[in-house]
Every structure is written in structure tokens, then in C-alpha cells.
Amino acid sequence: MNCPKCGKEMESGDLHTQKYPFWTQQELRLFRGPTDQVDLGPLDDDDASMFTRDPFPTFPGAMLCRDCGLVTFPCKLIEKGKRRQQ
Ligand SMILES: [Zn+2]
């Protein structure tokens, strides 16, 4: 696929992390996690419990643009929800 930013060909690989990356639109504060936090897990992840999750998750199908440093990868959205405001 091509980079959505610069349009050049992206390179395919696997994305590794030691902890789950997460997504939020809120500013991070000490001692209080964001209320809209969405953990990004591998597609085949068992997200039933924090303790059954793979401690070294791999994200296959990660696309890299060397020019922009842009990376896209398919993942499972694990919403901590419930505490949602509004
Ligand atoms: Zn690019």
C-alpha cells in the first residue's frame, strides 16, 4: 500500500512492543489514566484479562513509510470504556 501522507510505497513488516500501545485523545496526567483509553492489541489477542495477554505482542502486517516515519498496523481495539463521560 502507499503512504497516505506522501503517497510513496510502504514496506511491510511486523510491529513488536513490550507493552500494549494505547490511544487516547486526552492529556496524560500523573496517577490517573485517561478515561477514553483504548489499548491496541494484536488481532488474535486474548483480551479477557490483562493477565492472559501476550507480554510481547506482535502486530503482523505493519506498514512503514521510511520518508515520513508513518506506520500503520491492524489491531484489536480494547476499550476500557464504562467510565466514559458525556
Ligand atoms: Zn510517507
XYZ file of C-alpha atoms and ligand atoms in Angstrom:
87
model
C 0.000 0.000 0.000
C 1.038 3.626 -0.397
C 1.678 6.125 2.378
C -1.466 8.232 2.980
C 0.790 11.190 3.745
C 3.356 11.286 0.925
C 1.976 8.630 -1.433
C 5.171 6.575 -1.634
C 5.261 2.782 -1.448
C 5.248 1.499 2.156
C 7.249 -1.504 3.390
C 5.552 -4.419 5.118
C 6.832 -5.931 8.402
C 5.823 -6.864 11.944
C 5.377 -4.400 14.803
C 6.675 -5.500 18.214
C 6.134 -3.846 21.581
C 6.900 -4.891 25.138
C 3.733 -3.326 26.489
C 0.487 -2.620 24.723
C 0.449 0.690 22.980
C -2.654 2.726 23.697
C -4.623 5.521 22.108
C -6.240 8.487 23.806
C -7.374 11.999 22.960
C -6.802 13.233 26.488
C -3.698 14.763 28.024
C -1.850 12.300 30.211
C -1.698 13.061 33.945
C 0.237 11.508 36.772
C -1.569 8.798 38.718
C -4.698 8.985 36.572
C -5.176 7.151 33.313
C -7.217 8.704 30.550
C -10.914 7.790 30.648
C -11.031 7.238 26.893
C -8.011 4.918 26.770
C -8.098 2.277 24.050
C -5.418 -0.405 24.275
C -4.157 -1.657 20.940
C -3.768 -5.439 20.944
C -2.861 -7.982 18.283
C -5.845 -9.251 16.263
C -5.531 -12.783 17.701
C -5.165 -11.494 21.266
C -7.000 -12.963 24.249
C -8.113 -9.742 25.905
C -10.353 -11.384 28.526
C -7.916 -10.371 31.238
C -4.785 -8.254 31.496
C -3.041 -11.379 32.765
C -3.774 -13.564 29.751
C -2.434 -11.001 27.320
C 0.770 -11.652 25.445
C 3.501 -9.629 27.232
C 5.394 -9.281 23.949
C 2.650 -8.778 21.393
C 3.452 -8.830 17.692
C 1.477 -6.853 15.156
C 1.843 -8.512 11.751
C 1.044 -6.523 8.640
C 2.628 -3.293 9.919
C 3.299 -0.887 7.053
C 6.233 1.553 7.254
C 6.982 4.699 5.254
C 10.685 5.470 5.646
C 10.240 9.031 4.433
C 7.505 10.117 6.877
C 8.177 7.601 9.656
C 4.493 6.784 9.376
C 3.469 3.275 10.497
C 0.033 1.710 10.076
C -0.960 -1.659 11.513
C -4.155 -3.654 12.035
C -5.025 -4.206 15.697
C -7.813 -5.112 18.088
C -9.244 -2.152 19.990
C -9.569 -2.978 23.675
C -11.714 -0.225 25.159
C -11.615 0.227 28.885
C -14.918 2.067 28.424
C -17.514 2.004 31.170
C -16.138 5.145 32.796
C -16.988 7.159 29.726
C -18.139 10.720 30.373
C -20.663 12.733 28.323
Zn 5.229 8.813 3.556
